[in-house]
Amino acid sequence: SERAFLTDDVGEFKECLVLPYSIETFDGRRVLETPSELQELFYAIRTHHRKTGVTAIVRHVVEAAFKDPETIEATFETRLLNGTVLTQKPYPVFSVLKCIEGEWRARSMTFAIDDSPDHNAALMHNET
């Protein structure tokens, strides 16, 4: 999904996720049920990235384990960069991945972002 954000490819972003898709932050939990909700999420996050000057998204896996043959639970650290400068403090993300028709897709993500209320607001974006 990093490439999808950096190339403004909402279609690629949607292909990385499976519905229903759950997002959690310190501000709450949100379940997305439709492709249009995924699209709204994508554009809310891209708006945040543009506002903060994100030019690269770097993720490092901290830990990952199969829970069953079709489920992986993983924790990774995300760094948002403008060139070589962090745009905010690195943050951990816990993700549940499901194998759907031979493709691994995110079912849920829990973000622990404690220094960017705007980023959390973008993730919780719930425009109707």
PDB file of N, CA and C in Angstrom, residues 11-98:
ATOM      1  N   GLY A  11      -6.968   2.387  -6.682  1.00  0.00           N
ATOM      2  CA  GLY A  11      -7.298   1.011  -7.054  1.00  0.00           C
ATOM      3  C   GLY A  11      -6.341   0.016  -6.433  1.00  0.00           C
ATOM      4  N   GLU A  12      -5.042   0.311  -6.481  1.00  0.00           N
ATOM      5  CA  GLU A  12      -4.055  -0.577  -5.856  1.00  0.00           C
ATOM      6  C   GLU A  12      -4.269  -0.638  -4.350  1.00  0.00           C
ATOM      7  N   PHE A  13      -4.587   0.502  -3.742  1.00  0.00           N
ATOM      8  CA  PHE A  13      -4.863   0.544  -2.303  1.00  0.00           C
ATOM      9  C   PHE A  13      -6.008  -0.397  -1.949  1.00  0.00           C
ATOM     10  N   LYS A  14      -7.105  -0.315  -2.704  1.00  0.00           N
ATOM     11  CA  LYS A  14      -8.274  -1.161  -2.426  1.00  0.00           C
ATOM     12  C   LYS A  14      -7.937  -2.646  -2.571  1.00  0.00           C
ATOM     13  N   GLU A  15      -7.037  -2.979  -3.501  1.00  0.00           N
ATOM     14  CA  GLU A  15      -6.656  -4.374  -3.703  1.00  0.00           C
ATOM     15  C   GLU A  15      -5.837  -4.935  -2.540  1.00  0.00           C
ATOM     16  N   CYS A  16      -5.268  -4.064  -1.711  1.00  0.00           N
ATOM     17  CA  CYS A  16      -4.454  -4.501  -0.563  1.00  0.00           C
ATOM     18  C   CYS A  16      -5.305  -4.854   0.654  1.00  0.00           C
ATOM     19  N   LEU A  17      -6.604  -4.526   0.604  1.00  0.00           N
ATOM     20  CA  LEU A  17      -7.469  -4.677   1.767  1.00  0.00           C
ATOM     21  C   LEU A  17      -8.632  -5.597   1.445  1.00  0.00           C
ATOM     22  N   VAL A  18      -9.252  -6.144   2.494  1.00  0.00           N
ATOM     23  CA  VAL A  18     -10.445  -6.963   2.328  1.00  0.00           C
ATOM     24  C   VAL A  18     -11.553  -6.380   3.209  1.00  0.00           C
ATOM     25  N   LEU A  19     -12.744  -6.346   2.663  1.00  0.00           N
ATOM     26  CA  LEU A  19     -13.908  -5.834   3.397  1.00  0.00           C
ATOM     27  C   LEU A  19     -14.594  -6.962   4.155  1.00  0.00           C
ATOM     28  N   PRO A  20     -15.175  -6.709   5.313  1.00  0.00           N
ATOM     29  CA  PRO A  20     -15.071  -5.459   6.055  1.00  0.00           C
ATOM     30  C   PRO A  20     -13.651  -5.276   6.588  1.00  0.00           C
ATOM     31  N   TYR A  21     -13.205  -4.024   6.601  1.00  0.00           N
ATOM     32  CA  TYR A  21     -11.856  -3.656   7.018  1.00  0.00           C
ATOM     33  C   TYR A  21     -11.962  -2.791   8.266  1.00  0.00           C
ATOM     34  N   SER A  22     -11.213  -3.156   9.293  1.00  0.00           N
ATOM     35  CA  SER A  22     -11.293  -2.479  10.589  1.00  0.00           C
ATOM     36  C   SER A  22     -10.030  -1.668  10.847  1.00  0.00           C
ATOM     37  N   ILE A  23     -10.224  -0.439  11.316  1.00  0.00           N
ATOM     38  CA  ILE A  23      -9.119   0.449  11.704  1.00  0.00           C
ATOM     39  C   ILE A  23      -9.336   0.843  13.158  1.00  0.00           C
ATOM     40  N   GLU A  24      -8.248   0.799  13.938  1.00  0.00           N
ATOM     41  CA  GLU A  24      -8.309   1.295  15.309  1.00  0.00           C
ATOM     42  C   GLU A  24      -7.168   2.272  15.547  1.00  0.00           C
ATOM     43  N   THR A  25      -7.474   3.323  16.306  1.00  0.00           N
ATOM     44  CA  THR A  25      -6.478   4.286  16.765  1.00  0.00           C
ATOM     45  C   THR A  25      -6.796   4.567  18.227  1.00  0.00           C
ATOM     46  N   PHE A  26      -6.008   5.456  18.833  1.00  0.00           N
ATOM     47  CA  PHE A  26      -6.323   5.860  20.203  1.00  0.00           C
ATOM     48  C   PHE A  26      -7.675   6.570  20.275  1.00  0.00           C
ATOM     49  N   ASP A  27      -8.172   7.049  19.124  1.00  0.00           N
ATOM     50  CA  ASP A  27      -9.440   7.773  19.075  1.00  0.00           C
ATOM     51  C   ASP A  27     -10.661   6.882  18.909  1.00  0.00           C
ATOM     52  N   GLY A  28     -10.451   5.592  18.628  1.00  0.00           N
ATOM     53  CA  GLY A  28     -11.593   4.708  18.478  1.00  0.00           C
ATOM     54  C   GLY A  28     -11.380   3.656  17.411  1.00  0.00           C
ATOM     55  N   ARG A  29     -12.502   3.048  17.022  1.00  0.00           N
ATOM     56  CA  ARG A  29     -12.495   1.966  16.033  1.00  0.00           C
ATOM     57  C   ARG A  29     -13.488   2.300  14.938  1.00  0.00           C
ATOM     58  N   ARG A  30     -13.124   1.929  13.736  1.00  0.00           N
ATOM     59  CA  ARG A  30     -13.977   2.182  12.574  1.00  0.00           C
ATOM     60  C   ARG A  30     -13.965   0.946  11.690  1.00  0.00           C
ATOM     61  N   VAL A  31     -15.126   0.533  11.212  1.00  0.00           N
ATOM     62  CA  VAL A  31     -15.234  -0.602  10.301  1.00  0.00           C
ATOM     63  C   VAL A  31     -15.751  -0.075   8.963  1.00  0.00           C
ATOM     64  N   LEU A  32     -14.972  -0.326   7.919  1.00  0.00           N
ATOM     65  CA  LEU A  32     -15.358   0.075   6.575  1.00  0.00           C
ATOM     66  C   LEU A  32     -16.005  -1.116   5.894  1.00  0.00           C
ATOM     67  N   GLU A  33     -17.160  -0.871   5.271  1.00  0.00           N
ATOM     68  CA  GLU A  33     -17.960  -1.955   4.682  1.00  0.00           C
ATOM     69  C   GLU A  33     -18.028  -1.907   3.163  1.00  0.00           C
ATOM     70  N   THR A  34     -17.707  -0.756   2.548  1.00  0.00           N
ATOM     71  CA  THR A  34     -17.912  -0.613   1.111  1.00  0.00           C
ATOM     72  C   THR A  34     -16.645  -0.105   0.415  1.00  0.00           C
ATOM     73  N   PRO A  35     -16.522  -0.370  -0.887  1.00  0.00           N
ATOM     74  CA  PRO A  35     -15.388   0.177  -1.640  1.00  0.00           C
ATOM     75  C   PRO A  35     -15.322   1.705  -1.579  1.00  0.00           C
ATOM     76  N   SER A  36     -16.468   2.374  -1.551  1.00  0.00           N
ATOM     77  CA  SER A  36     -16.444   3.843  -1.490  1.00  0.00           C
ATOM     78  C   SER A  36     -15.878   4.328  -0.160  1.00  0.00           C
ATOM     79  N   GLU A  37     -16.124   3.596   0.922  1.00  0.00           N
ATOM     80  CA  GLU A  37     -15.517   3.965   2.213  1.00  0.00           C
ATOM     81  C   GLU A  37     -14.007   3.791   2.172  1.00  0.00           C
ATOM     82  N   LEU A  38     -13.513   2.750   1.488  1.00  0.00           N
ATOM     83  CA  LEU A  38     -12.068   2.573   1.321  1.00  0.00           C
ATOM     84  C   LEU A  38     -11.490   3.738   0.527  1.00  0.00           C
ATOM     85  N   GLN A  39     -12.198   4.174  -0.507  1.00  0.00           N
ATOM     86  CA  GLN A  39     -11.736   5.296  -1.317  1.00  0.00           C
ATOM     87  C   GLN A  39     -11.671   6.571  -0.480  1.00  0.00           C
ATOM     88  N   GLU A  40     -12.681   6.829   0.347  1.00  0.00           N
ATOM     89  CA  GLU A  40     -12.675   8.004   1.219  1.00  0.00           C
ATOM     90  C   GLU A  40     -11.496   7.951   2.178  1.00  0.00           C
ATOM     91  N   LEU A  41     -11.219   6.769   2.738  1.00  0.00           N
ATOM     92  CA  LEU A  41     -10.076   6.604   3.632  1.00  0.00           C
ATOM     93  C   LEU A  41      -8.781   6.935   2.898  1.00  0.00           C
ATOM     94  N   PHE A  42      -8.614   6.389   1.705  1.00  0.00           N
ATOM     95  CA  PHE A  42      -7.409   6.625   0.915  1.00  0.00           C
ATOM     96  C   PHE A  42      -7.173   8.121   0.740  1.00  0.00           C
ATOM     97  N   TYR A  43      -8.199   8.840   0.309  1.00  0.00           N
ATOM     98  CA  TYR A  43      -8.019  10.263   0.037  1.00  0.00           C
ATOM     99  C   TYR A  43      -7.812  11.084   1.316  1.00  0.00           C
ATOM    100  N   ALA A  44      -8.397  10.672   2.422  1.00  0.00           N
ATOM    101  CA  ALA A  44      -8.151  11.362   3.695  1.00  0.00           C
ATOM    102  C   ALA A  44      -6.691  11.192   4.112  1.00  0.00           C
ATOM    103  N   ILE A  45      -6.162   9.988   3.954  1.00  0.00           N
ATOM    104  CA  ILE A  45      -4.756   9.743   4.315  1.00  0.00           C
ATOM    105  C   ILE A  45      -3.833  10.489   3.353  1.00  0.00           C
ATOM    106  N   ARG A  46      -4.130  10.450   2.048  1.00  0.00           N
ATOM    107  CA  ARG A  46      -3.292  11.170   1.070  1.00  0.00           C
ATOM    108  C   ARG A  46      -3.283  12.668   1.361  1.00  0.00           C
ATOM    109  N   THR A  47      -4.428  13.218   1.754  1.00  0.00           N
ATOM    110  CA  THR A  47      -4.470  14.641   2.102  1.00  0.00           C
ATOM    111  C   THR A  47      -3.538  14.923   3.269  1.00  0.00           C
ATOM    112  N   HIS A  48      -3.546  14.058   4.275  1.00  0.00           N
ATOM    113  CA  HIS A  48      -2.632  14.217   5.412  1.00  0.00           C
ATOM    114  C   HIS A  48      -1.185  14.129   4.939  1.00  0.00           C
ATOM    115  N   HIS A  49      -0.876  13.146   4.097  1.00  0.00           N
ATOM    116  CA  HIS A  49       0.499  12.994   3.597  1.00  0.00           C
ATOM    117  C   HIS A  49       0.952  14.250   2.842  1.00  0.00           C
ATOM    118  N   ARG A  50       0.097  14.787   1.997  1.00  0.00           N
ATOM    119  CA  ARG A  50       0.469  15.993   1.246  1.00  0.00           C
ATOM    120  C   ARG A  50       0.703  17.170   2.186  1.00  0.00           C
ATOM    121  N   LYS A  51      -0.174  17.316   3.162  1.00  0.00           N
ATOM    122  CA  LYS A  51      -0.076  18.437   4.106  1.00  0.00           C
ATOM    123  C   LYS A  51       1.230  18.373   4.906  1.00  0.00           C
ATOM    124  N   THR A  52       1.674  17.161   5.208  1.00  0.00           N
ATOM    125  CA  THR A  52       2.891  17.002   6.021  1.00  0.00           C
ATOM    126  C   THR A  52       4.131  16.736   5.168  1.00  0.00           C
ATOM    127  N   GLY A  53       3.975  16.696   3.837  1.00  0.00           N
ATOM    128  CA  GLY A  53       5.124  16.567   2.950  1.00  0.00           C
ATOM    129  C   GLY A  53       5.710  15.169   2.840  1.00  0.00           C
ATOM    130  N   VAL A  54       4.907  14.135   3.033  1.00  0.00           N
ATOM    131  CA  VAL A  54       5.408  12.763   2.964  1.00  0.00           C
ATOM    132  C   VAL A  54       5.844  12.442   1.531  1.00  0.00           C
ATOM    133  N   THR A  55       7.106  11.998   1.403  1.00  0.00           N
ATOM    134  CA  THR A  55       7.625  11.566   0.101  1.00  0.00           C
ATOM    135  C   THR A  55       8.015  10.095   0.107  1.00  0.00           C
ATOM    136  N   ALA A  56       8.045   9.484   1.300  1.00  0.00           N
ATOM    137  CA  ALA A  56       8.380   8.055   1.402  1.00  0.00           C
ATOM    138  C   ALA A  56       7.706   7.472   2.631  1.00  0.00           C
ATOM    139  N   ILE A  57       7.305   6.200   2.511  1.00  0.00           N
ATOM    140  CA  ILE A  57       6.713   5.450   3.612  1.00  0.00           C
ATOM    141  C   ILE A  57       7.561   4.189   3.772  1.00  0.00           C
ATOM    142  N   VAL A  58       8.186   4.054   4.934  1.00  0.00           N
ATOM    143  CA  VAL A  58       9.073   2.918   5.175  1.00  0.00           C
ATOM    144  C   VAL A  58       8.504   2.088   6.317  1.00  0.00           C
ATOM    145  N   ARG A  59       8.288   0.809   6.042  1.00  0.00           N
ATOM    146  CA  ARG A  59       7.752  -0.103   7.071  1.00  0.00           C
ATOM    147  C   ARG A  59       8.759  -1.217   7.319  1.00  0.00           C
ATOM    148  N   HIS A  60       8.946  -1.514   8.597  1.00  0.00           N
ATOM    149  CA  HIS A  60       9.813  -2.618   9.006  1.00  0.00           C
ATOM    150  C   HIS A  60       9.008  -3.578   9.862  1.00  0.00           C
ATOM    151  N   VAL A  61       9.028  -4.851   9.492  1.00  0.00           N
ATOM    152  CA  VAL A  61       8.323  -5.862  10.279  1.00  0.00           C
ATOM    153  C   VAL A  61       9.070  -6.068  11.591  1.00  0.00           C
ATOM    154  N   VAL A  62       8.345  -5.974  12.700  1.00  0.00           N
ATOM    155  CA  VAL A  62       8.905  -6.224  14.023  1.00  0.00           C
ATOM    156  C   VAL A  62       8.695  -7.692  14.384  1.00  0.00           C
ATOM    157  N   GLU A  63       7.484  -8.180  14.118  1.00  0.00           N
ATOM    158  CA  GLU A  63       7.147  -9.575  14.418  1.00  0.00           C
ATOM    159  C   GLU A  63       5.970  -9.986  13.544  1.00  0.00           C
ATOM    160  N   ALA A  64       5.984 -11.250  13.104  1.00  0.00           N
ATOM    161  CA  ALA A  64       4.872 -11.776  12.305  1.00  0.00           C
ATOM    162  C   ALA A  64       4.748 -13.263  12.579  1.00  0.00           C
ATOM    163  N   ALA A  65       3.502 -13.746  12.622  1.00  0.00           N
ATOM    164  CA  ALA A  65       3.279 -15.166  12.882  1.00  0.00           C
ATOM    165  C   ALA A  65       1.983 -15.615  12.217  1.00  0.00           C
ATOM    166  N   PHE A  66       2.013 -16.844  11.686  1.00  0.00           N
ATOM    167  CA  PHE A  66       0.792 -17.454  11.171  1.00  0.00           C
ATOM    168  C   PHE A  66      -0.092 -17.840  12.349  1.00  0.00           C
ATOM    169  N   LYS A  67      -1.360 -17.451  12.300  1.00  0.00           N
ATOM    170  CA  LYS A  67      -2.334 -17.881  13.306  1.00  0.00           C
ATOM    171  C   LYS A  67      -3.082 -19.112  12.823  1.00  0.00           C
ATOM    172  N   ASP A  68      -3.212 -19.233  11.508  1.00  0.00           N
ATOM    173  CA  ASP A  68      -3.729 -20.416  10.835  1.00  0.00           C
ATOM    174  C   ASP A  68      -3.232 -20.294   9.391  1.00  0.00           C
ATOM    175  N   PRO A  69      -3.472 -21.279   8.535  1.00  0.00           N
ATOM    176  CA  PRO A  69      -2.913 -21.214   7.181  1.00  0.00           C
ATOM    177  C   PRO A  69      -3.341 -19.997   6.357  1.00  0.00           C
ATOM    178  N   GLU A  70      -4.433 -19.338   6.736  1.00  0.00           N
ATOM    179  CA  GLU A  70      -4.913 -18.191   5.978  1.00  0.00           C
ATOM    180  C   GLU A  70      -4.865 -16.877   6.747  1.00  0.00           C
ATOM    181  N   THR A  71      -4.204 -16.866   7.923  1.00  0.00           N
ATOM    182  CA  THR A  71      -4.169 -15.651   8.750  1.00  0.00           C
ATOM    183  C   THR A  71      -2.766 -15.404   9.287  1.00  0.00           C
ATOM    184  N   ILE A  72      -2.279 -14.197   9.070  1.00  0.00           N
ATOM    185  CA  ILE A  72      -1.012 -13.755   9.655  1.00  0.00           C
ATOM    186  C   ILE A  72      -1.313 -12.548  10.529  1.00  0.00           C
ATOM    187  N   GLU A  73      -0.734 -12.542  11.724  1.00  0.00           N
ATOM    188  CA  GLU A  73      -0.770 -11.350  12.572  1.00  0.00           C
ATOM    189  C   GLU A  73       0.638 -10.778  12.581  1.00  0.00           C
ATOM    190  N   ALA A  74       0.745  -9.478  12.319  1.00  0.00           N
ATOM    191  CA  ALA A  74       2.061  -8.853  12.202  1.00  0.00           C
ATOM    192  C   ALA A  74       2.071  -7.492  12.876  1.00  0.00           C
ATOM    193  N   THR A  75       3.215  -7.165  13.438  1.00  0.00           N
ATOM    194  CA  THR A  75       3.450  -5.827  13.974  1.00  0.00           C
ATOM    195  C   THR A  75       4.603  -5.241  13.181  1.00  0.00           C
ATOM    196  N   PHE A  76       4.415  -4.024  12.716  1.00  0.00           N
ATOM    197  CA  PHE A  76       5.498  -3.359  12.008  1.00  0.00           C
ATOM    198  C   PHE A  76       5.587  -1.912  12.451  1.00  0.00           C
ATOM    199  N   GLU A  77       6.750  -1.317  12.211  1.00  0.00           N
ATOM    200  CA  GLU A  77       6.970   0.082  12.517  1.00  0.00           C
ATOM    201  C   GLU A  77       6.918   0.858  11.211  1.00  0.00           C
ATOM    202  N   THR A  78       6.198   1.966  11.231  1.00  0.00           N
ATOM    203  CA  THR A  78       6.063   2.806  10.049  1.00  0.00           C
ATOM    204  C   THR A  78       6.776   4.126  10.280  1.00  0.00           C
ATOM    205  N   ARG A  79       7.538   4.531   9.261  1.00  0.00           N
ATOM    206  CA  ARG A  79       8.204   5.831   9.265  1.00  0.00           C
ATOM    207  C   ARG A  79       7.722   6.608   8.049  1.00  0.00           C
ATOM    208  N   LEU A  80       7.200   7.793   8.292  1.00  0.00           N
ATOM    209  CA  LEU A  80       6.802   8.699   7.220  1.00  0.00           C
ATOM    210  C   LEU A  80       7.906   9.728   7.061  1.00  0.00           C
ATOM    211  N   LEU A  81       8.413   9.849   5.838  1.00  0.00           N
ATOM    212  CA  LEU A  81       9.571  10.708   5.587  1.00  0.00           C
ATOM    213  C   LEU A  81       9.272  11.773   4.546  1.00  0.00           C
ATOM    214  N   ASN A  82       9.941  12.913   4.689  1.00  0.00           N
ATOM    215  CA  ASN A  82      10.042  13.924   3.649  1.00  0.00           C
ATOM    216  C   ASN A  82      11.525  13.965   3.315  1.00  0.00           C
ATOM    217  N   GLY A  83      11.886  13.315   2.219  1.00  0.00           N
ATOM    218  CA  GLY A  83      13.313  13.136   1.922  1.00  0.00           C
ATOM    219  C   GLY A  83      13.898  12.187   2.956  1.00  0.00           C
ATOM    220  N   THR A  84      14.834  12.695   3.754  1.00  0.00           N
ATOM    221  CA  THR A  84      15.433  11.875   4.814  1.00  0.00           C
ATOM    222  C   THR A  84      14.989  12.315   6.205  1.00  0.00           C
ATOM    223  N   VAL A  85      14.018  13.230   6.267  1.00  0.00           N
ATOM    224  CA  VAL A  85      13.547  13.775   7.544  1.00  0.00           C
ATOM    225  C   VAL A  85      12.199  13.157   7.906  1.00  0.00           C
ATOM    226  N   LEU A  86      12.077  12.687   9.150  1.00  0.00           N
ATOM    227  CA  LEU A  86      10.807  12.155   9.636  1.00  0.00           C
ATOM    228  C   LEU A  86       9.763  13.269   9.675  1.00  0.00           C
ATOM    229  N   THR A  87       8.556  12.978   9.192  1.00  0.00           N
ATOM    230  CA  THR A  87       7.477  13.968   9.275  1.00  0.00           C
ATOM    231  C   THR A  87       6.708  13.848  10.592  1.00  0.00           C
ATOM    232  N   GLN A  88       6.862  12.710  11.262  1.00  0.00           N
ATOM    233  CA  GLN A  88       6.312  12.497  12.597  1.00  0.00           C
ATOM    234  C   GLN A  88       7.075  11.318  13.201  1.00  0.00           C
ATOM    235  N   LYS A  89       6.888  11.109  14.473  1.00  0.00           N
ATOM    236  CA  LYS A  89       7.577  10.020  15.159  1.00  0.00           C
ATOM    237  C   LYS A  89       7.161   8.671  14.553  1.00  0.00           C
ATOM    238  N   PRO A  90       8.111   7.712  14.396  1.00  0.00           N
ATOM    239  CA  PRO A  90       7.721   6.375  13.924  1.00  0.00           C
ATOM    240  C   PRO A  90       6.646   5.793  14.838  1.00  0.00           C
ATOM    241  N   TYR A  91       5.751   4.999  14.249  1.00  0.00           N
ATOM    242  CA  TYR A  91       4.658   4.444  15.035  1.00  0.00           C
ATOM    243  C   TYR A  91       4.451   2.967  14.697  1.00  0.00           C
ATOM    244  N   PRO A  92       4.026   2.175  15.704  1.00  0.00           N
ATOM    245  CA  PRO A  92       3.750   0.760  15.451  1.00  0.00           C
ATOM    246  C   PRO A  92       2.340   0.557  14.917  1.00  0.00           C
ATOM    247  N   VAL A  93       2.198  -0.492  14.109  1.00  0.00           N
ATOM    248  CA  VAL A  93       0.907  -0.889  13.565  1.00  0.00           C
ATOM    249  C   VAL A  93       0.780  -2.394  13.729  1.00  0.00           C
ATOM    250  N   PHE A  94      -0.334  -2.834  14.290  1.00  0.00           N
ATOM    251  CA  PHE A  94      -0.637  -4.260  14.381  1.00  0.00           C
ATOM    252  C   PHE A  94      -1.630  -4.564  13.271  1.00  0.00           C
ATOM    253  N   SER A  95      -1.340  -5.592  12.468  1.00  0.00           N
ATOM    254  CA  SER A  95      -2.172  -5.891  11.313  1.00  0.00           C
ATOM    255  C   SER A  95      -2.558  -7.363  11.284  1.00  0.00           C
ATOM    256  N   VAL A  96      -3.790  -7.617  10.868  1.00  0.00           N
ATOM    257  CA  VAL A  96      -4.247  -8.981  10.614  1.00  0.00           C
ATOM    258  C   VAL A  96      -4.404  -9.108   9.104  1.00  0.00           C
ATOM    259  N   LEU A  97      -3.670 -10.055   8.530  1.00  0.00           N
ATOM    260  CA  LEU A  97      -3.696 -10.299   7.089  1.00  0.00           C
ATOM    261  C   LEU A  97      -4.404 -11.612   6.815  1.00  0.00           C
ATOM    262  N   LYS A  98      -5.225 -11.622   5.769  1.00  0.00           N
ATOM    263  CA  LYS A  98      -5.948 -12.831   5.372  1.00  0.00           C
ATOM    264  C   LYS A  98      -5.566 -13.182   3.936  1.00  0.00           C
TER     265      LYS A  98
END
